[in-house]
XYZ file of N, CA and C in Angstrom:
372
model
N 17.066 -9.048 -49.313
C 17.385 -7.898 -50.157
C 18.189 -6.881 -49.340
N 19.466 -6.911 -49.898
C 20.167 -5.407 -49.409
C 20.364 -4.422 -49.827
N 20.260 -3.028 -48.951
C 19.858 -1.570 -49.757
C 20.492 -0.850 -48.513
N 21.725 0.206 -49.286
C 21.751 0.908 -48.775
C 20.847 2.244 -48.271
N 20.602 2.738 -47.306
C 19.949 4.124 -46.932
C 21.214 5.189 -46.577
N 21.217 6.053 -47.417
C 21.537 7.359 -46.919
C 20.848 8.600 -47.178
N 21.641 10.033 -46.397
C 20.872 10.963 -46.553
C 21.443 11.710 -47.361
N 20.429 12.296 -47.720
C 20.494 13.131 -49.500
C 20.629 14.450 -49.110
N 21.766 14.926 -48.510
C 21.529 16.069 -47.624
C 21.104 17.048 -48.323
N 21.759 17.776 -49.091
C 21.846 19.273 -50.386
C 19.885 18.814 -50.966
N 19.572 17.757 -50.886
C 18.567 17.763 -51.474
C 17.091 17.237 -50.491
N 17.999 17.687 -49.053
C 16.510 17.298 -48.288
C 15.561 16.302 -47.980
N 16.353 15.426 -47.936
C 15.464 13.803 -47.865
C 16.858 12.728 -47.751
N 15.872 11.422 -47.763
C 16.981 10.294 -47.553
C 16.479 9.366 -48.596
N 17.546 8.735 -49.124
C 17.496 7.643 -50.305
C 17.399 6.369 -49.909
N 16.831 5.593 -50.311
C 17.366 3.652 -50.340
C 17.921 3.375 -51.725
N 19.263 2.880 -51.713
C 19.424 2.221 -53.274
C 19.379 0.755 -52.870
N 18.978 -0.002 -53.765
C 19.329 -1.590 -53.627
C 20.176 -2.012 -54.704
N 20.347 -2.895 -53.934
C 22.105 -2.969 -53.634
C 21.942 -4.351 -55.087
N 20.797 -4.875 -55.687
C 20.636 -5.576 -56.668
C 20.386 -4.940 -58.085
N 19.428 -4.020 -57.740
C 18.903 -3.715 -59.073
C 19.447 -2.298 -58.973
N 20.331 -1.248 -58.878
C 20.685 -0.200 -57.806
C 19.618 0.639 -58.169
N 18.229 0.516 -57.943
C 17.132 1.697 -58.400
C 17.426 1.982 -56.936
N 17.026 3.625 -56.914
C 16.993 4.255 -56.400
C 15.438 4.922 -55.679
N 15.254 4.756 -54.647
C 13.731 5.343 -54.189
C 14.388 6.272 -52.324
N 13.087 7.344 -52.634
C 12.885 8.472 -51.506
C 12.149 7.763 -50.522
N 13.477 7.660 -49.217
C 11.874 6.634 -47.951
C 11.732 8.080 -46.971
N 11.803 9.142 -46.266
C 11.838 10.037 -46.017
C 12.729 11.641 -46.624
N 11.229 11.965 -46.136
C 11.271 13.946 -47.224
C 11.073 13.999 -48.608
N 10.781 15.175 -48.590
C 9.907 15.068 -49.610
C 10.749 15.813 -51.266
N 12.186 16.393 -50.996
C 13.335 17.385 -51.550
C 13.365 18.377 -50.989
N 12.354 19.202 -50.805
C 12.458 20.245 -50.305
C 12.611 20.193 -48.657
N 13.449 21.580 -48.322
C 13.041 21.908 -46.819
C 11.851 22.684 -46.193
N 11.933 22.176 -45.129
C 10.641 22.948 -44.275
C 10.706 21.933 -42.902
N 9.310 22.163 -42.628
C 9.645 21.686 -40.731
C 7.958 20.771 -40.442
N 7.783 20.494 -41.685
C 6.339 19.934 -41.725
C 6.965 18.221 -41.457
N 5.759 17.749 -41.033
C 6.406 16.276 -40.815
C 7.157 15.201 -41.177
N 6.427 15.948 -43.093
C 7.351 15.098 -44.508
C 8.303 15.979 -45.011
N 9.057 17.052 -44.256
C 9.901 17.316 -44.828
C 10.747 17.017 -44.305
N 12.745 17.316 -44.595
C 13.890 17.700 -44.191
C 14.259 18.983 -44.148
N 15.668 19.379 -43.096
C 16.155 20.522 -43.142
C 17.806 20.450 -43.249
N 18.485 19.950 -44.332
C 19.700 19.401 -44.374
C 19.945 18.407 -43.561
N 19.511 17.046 -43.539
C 20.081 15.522 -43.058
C 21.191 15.332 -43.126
N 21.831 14.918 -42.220
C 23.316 14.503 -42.274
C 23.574 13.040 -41.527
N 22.803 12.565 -41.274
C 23.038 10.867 -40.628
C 21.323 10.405 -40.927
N 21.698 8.804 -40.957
C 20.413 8.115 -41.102
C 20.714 7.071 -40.119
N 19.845 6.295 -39.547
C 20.389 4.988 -38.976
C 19.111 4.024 -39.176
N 19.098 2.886 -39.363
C 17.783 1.836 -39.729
C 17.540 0.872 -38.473
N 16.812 0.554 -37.514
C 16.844 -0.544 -36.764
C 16.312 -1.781 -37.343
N 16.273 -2.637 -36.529
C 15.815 -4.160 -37.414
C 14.272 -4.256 -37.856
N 13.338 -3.529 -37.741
C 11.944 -3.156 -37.983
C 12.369 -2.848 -39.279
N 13.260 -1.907 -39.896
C 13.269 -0.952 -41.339
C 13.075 0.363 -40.754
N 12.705 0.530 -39.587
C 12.086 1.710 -39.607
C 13.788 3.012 -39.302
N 12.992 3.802 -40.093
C 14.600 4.486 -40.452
C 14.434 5.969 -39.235
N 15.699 6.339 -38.908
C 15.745 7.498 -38.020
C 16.629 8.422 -38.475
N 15.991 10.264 -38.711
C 17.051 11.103 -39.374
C 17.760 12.133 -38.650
N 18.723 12.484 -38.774
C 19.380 13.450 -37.910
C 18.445 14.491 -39.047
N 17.839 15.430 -38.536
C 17.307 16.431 -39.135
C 17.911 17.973 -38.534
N 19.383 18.200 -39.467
C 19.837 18.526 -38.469
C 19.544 19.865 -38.791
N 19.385 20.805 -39.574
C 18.702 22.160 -39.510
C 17.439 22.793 -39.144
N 16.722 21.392 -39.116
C 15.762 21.240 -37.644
C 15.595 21.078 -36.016
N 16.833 20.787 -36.395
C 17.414 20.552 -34.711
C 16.169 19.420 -34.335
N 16.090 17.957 -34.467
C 14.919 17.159 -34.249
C 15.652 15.798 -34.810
N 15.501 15.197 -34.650
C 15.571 13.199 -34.890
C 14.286 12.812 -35.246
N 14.260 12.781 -36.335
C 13.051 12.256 -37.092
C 12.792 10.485 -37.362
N 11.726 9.820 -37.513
C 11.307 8.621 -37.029
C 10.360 7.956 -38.529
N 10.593 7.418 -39.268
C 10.029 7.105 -40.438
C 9.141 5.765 -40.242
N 8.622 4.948 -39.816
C 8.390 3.329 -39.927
C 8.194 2.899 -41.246
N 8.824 1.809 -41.653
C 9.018 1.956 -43.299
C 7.464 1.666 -43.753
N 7.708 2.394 -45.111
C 6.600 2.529 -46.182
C 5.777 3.728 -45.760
N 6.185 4.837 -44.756
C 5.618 5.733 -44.402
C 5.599 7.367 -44.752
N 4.878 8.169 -45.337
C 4.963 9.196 -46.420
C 5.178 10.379 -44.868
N 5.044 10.280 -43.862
C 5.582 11.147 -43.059
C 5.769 10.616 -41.787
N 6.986 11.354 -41.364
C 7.508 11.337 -40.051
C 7.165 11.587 -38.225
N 7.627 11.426 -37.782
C 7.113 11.944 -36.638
C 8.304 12.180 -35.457
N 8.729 13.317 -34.960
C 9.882 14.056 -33.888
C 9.574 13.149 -32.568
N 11.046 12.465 -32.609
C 10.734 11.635 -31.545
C 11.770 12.468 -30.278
N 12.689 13.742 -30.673
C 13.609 14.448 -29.736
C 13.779 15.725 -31.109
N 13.392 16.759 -29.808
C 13.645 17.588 -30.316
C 12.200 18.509 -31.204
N 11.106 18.339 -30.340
C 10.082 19.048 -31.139
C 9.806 20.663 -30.325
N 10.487 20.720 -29.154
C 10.087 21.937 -28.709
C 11.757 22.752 -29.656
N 12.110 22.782 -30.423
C 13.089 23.393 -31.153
C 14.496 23.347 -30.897
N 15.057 24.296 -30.920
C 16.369 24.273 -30.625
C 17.188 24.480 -29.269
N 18.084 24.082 -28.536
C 17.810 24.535 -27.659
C 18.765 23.510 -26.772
N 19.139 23.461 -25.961
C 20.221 22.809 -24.660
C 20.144 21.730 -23.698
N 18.240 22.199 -23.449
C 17.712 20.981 -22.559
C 18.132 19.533 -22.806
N 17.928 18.602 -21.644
C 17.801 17.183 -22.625
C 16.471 16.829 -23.523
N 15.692 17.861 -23.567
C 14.664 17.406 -24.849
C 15.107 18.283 -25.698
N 16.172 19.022 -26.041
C 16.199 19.648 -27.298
C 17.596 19.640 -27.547
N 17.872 19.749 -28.953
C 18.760 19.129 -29.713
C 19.828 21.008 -30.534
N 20.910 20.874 -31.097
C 21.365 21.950 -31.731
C 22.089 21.350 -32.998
N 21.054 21.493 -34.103
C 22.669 20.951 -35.237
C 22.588 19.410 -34.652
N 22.053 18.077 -34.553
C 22.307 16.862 -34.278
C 23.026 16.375 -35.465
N 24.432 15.829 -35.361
C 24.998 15.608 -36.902
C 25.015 13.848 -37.300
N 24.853 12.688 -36.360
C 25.115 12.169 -36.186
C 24.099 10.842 -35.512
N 24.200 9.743 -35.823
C 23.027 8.866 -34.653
C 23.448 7.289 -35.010
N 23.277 6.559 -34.024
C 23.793 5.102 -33.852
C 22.699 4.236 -32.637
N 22.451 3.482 -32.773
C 21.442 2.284 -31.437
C 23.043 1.933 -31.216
N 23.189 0.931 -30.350
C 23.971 -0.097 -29.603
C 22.951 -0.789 -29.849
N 23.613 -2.291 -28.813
C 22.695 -3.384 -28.680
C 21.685 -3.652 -27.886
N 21.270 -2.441 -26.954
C 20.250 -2.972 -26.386
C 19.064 -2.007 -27.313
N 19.553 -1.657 -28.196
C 18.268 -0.893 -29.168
C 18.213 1.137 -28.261
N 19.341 1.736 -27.514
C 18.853 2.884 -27.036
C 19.680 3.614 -28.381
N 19.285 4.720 -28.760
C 19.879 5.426 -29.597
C 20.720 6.299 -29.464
N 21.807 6.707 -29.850
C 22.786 7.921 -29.263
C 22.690 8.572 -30.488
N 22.871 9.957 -30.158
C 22.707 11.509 -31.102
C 24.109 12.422 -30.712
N 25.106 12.512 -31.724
C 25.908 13.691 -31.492
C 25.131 14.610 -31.779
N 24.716 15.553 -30.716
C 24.281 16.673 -30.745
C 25.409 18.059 -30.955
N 25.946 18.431 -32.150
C 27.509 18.743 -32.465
C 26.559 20.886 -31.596
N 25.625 21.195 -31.870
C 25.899 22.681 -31.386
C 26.127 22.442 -30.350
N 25.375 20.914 -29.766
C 25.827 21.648 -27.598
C 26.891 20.947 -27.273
N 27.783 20.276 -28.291
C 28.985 19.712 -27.723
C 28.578 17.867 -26.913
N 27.893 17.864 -27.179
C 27.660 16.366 -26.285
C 27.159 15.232 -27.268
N 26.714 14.390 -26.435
C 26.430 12.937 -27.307
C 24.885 12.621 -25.946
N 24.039 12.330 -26.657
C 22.718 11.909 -26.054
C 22.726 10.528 -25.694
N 21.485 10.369 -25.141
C 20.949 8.991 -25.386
C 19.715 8.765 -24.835
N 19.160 8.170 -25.813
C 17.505 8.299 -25.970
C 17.097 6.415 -26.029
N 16.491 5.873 -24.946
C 15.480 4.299 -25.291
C 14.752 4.666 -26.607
N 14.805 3.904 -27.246
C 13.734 3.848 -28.420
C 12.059 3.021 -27.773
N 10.905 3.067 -27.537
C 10.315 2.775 -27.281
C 9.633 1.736 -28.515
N 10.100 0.672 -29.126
C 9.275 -0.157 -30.006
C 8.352 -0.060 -30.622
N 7.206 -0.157 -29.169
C 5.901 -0.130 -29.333
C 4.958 0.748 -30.012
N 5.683 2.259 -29.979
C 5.295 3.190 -30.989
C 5.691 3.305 -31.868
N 6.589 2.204 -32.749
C 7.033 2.319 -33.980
C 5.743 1.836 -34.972
């Protein structure tokens, strides 16, 4: 079964359509914003690894959010001490991609750079 995922930005969450029947279902956030685990704060990138498990640029959160599919909330895998310059904190992240060895990269567009974060599996 193929389904696209994108993010539903203006409306705070991310979609799956399938790509057969094109119904439409919410796999992270809840519509609204806020900074609670199941919410969004304007999403602007999604990326899926081969698990399903989906990852959000949460970017008015300044945070990369971590879904494992079928899961009603999230969990900040970069970016939970807020906003901010360090390499644990993120500004505006607009953007996110794995390569092939599974590490994830984040345009982080407020601080001007591009990240890169191992995904650790095992806590998916």
């Amino acid at each position: 079964n193929q389904s696209i995922v994108v993010a539903d930005h203006w409306n705070h969450r991310v979609i799956k359509v399938d790509n057969e029947t094109t119904q439409i279902s919410i796999v992270a956030g809840i519509g609204s914003s806020g900074r609670d685990e199941n919410k969004l704060n304007l999403p602007l990138s999604v990326a899926v690894d081969q698990l399903g498990t989906i990852y959000v640029a949460d970017t008015k959160n300044h945070r990369i959010m971590r879904w494992p599919r079928g899961a009603i909330s999230g969990n900040v895998i970069v970016g939970s001490r807020g906003e901010g310059s360090r390499s644990d904190q993120l500004s505006e992240p607009s953007d996110l991609s794995f390569d092939s060895d599974g590490n994830l990269y984040v345009v982080d567009a407020g601080n001007n750079r591009v990240q890169k974060y191992p995904i650790d599996k095992s806590s998916c």
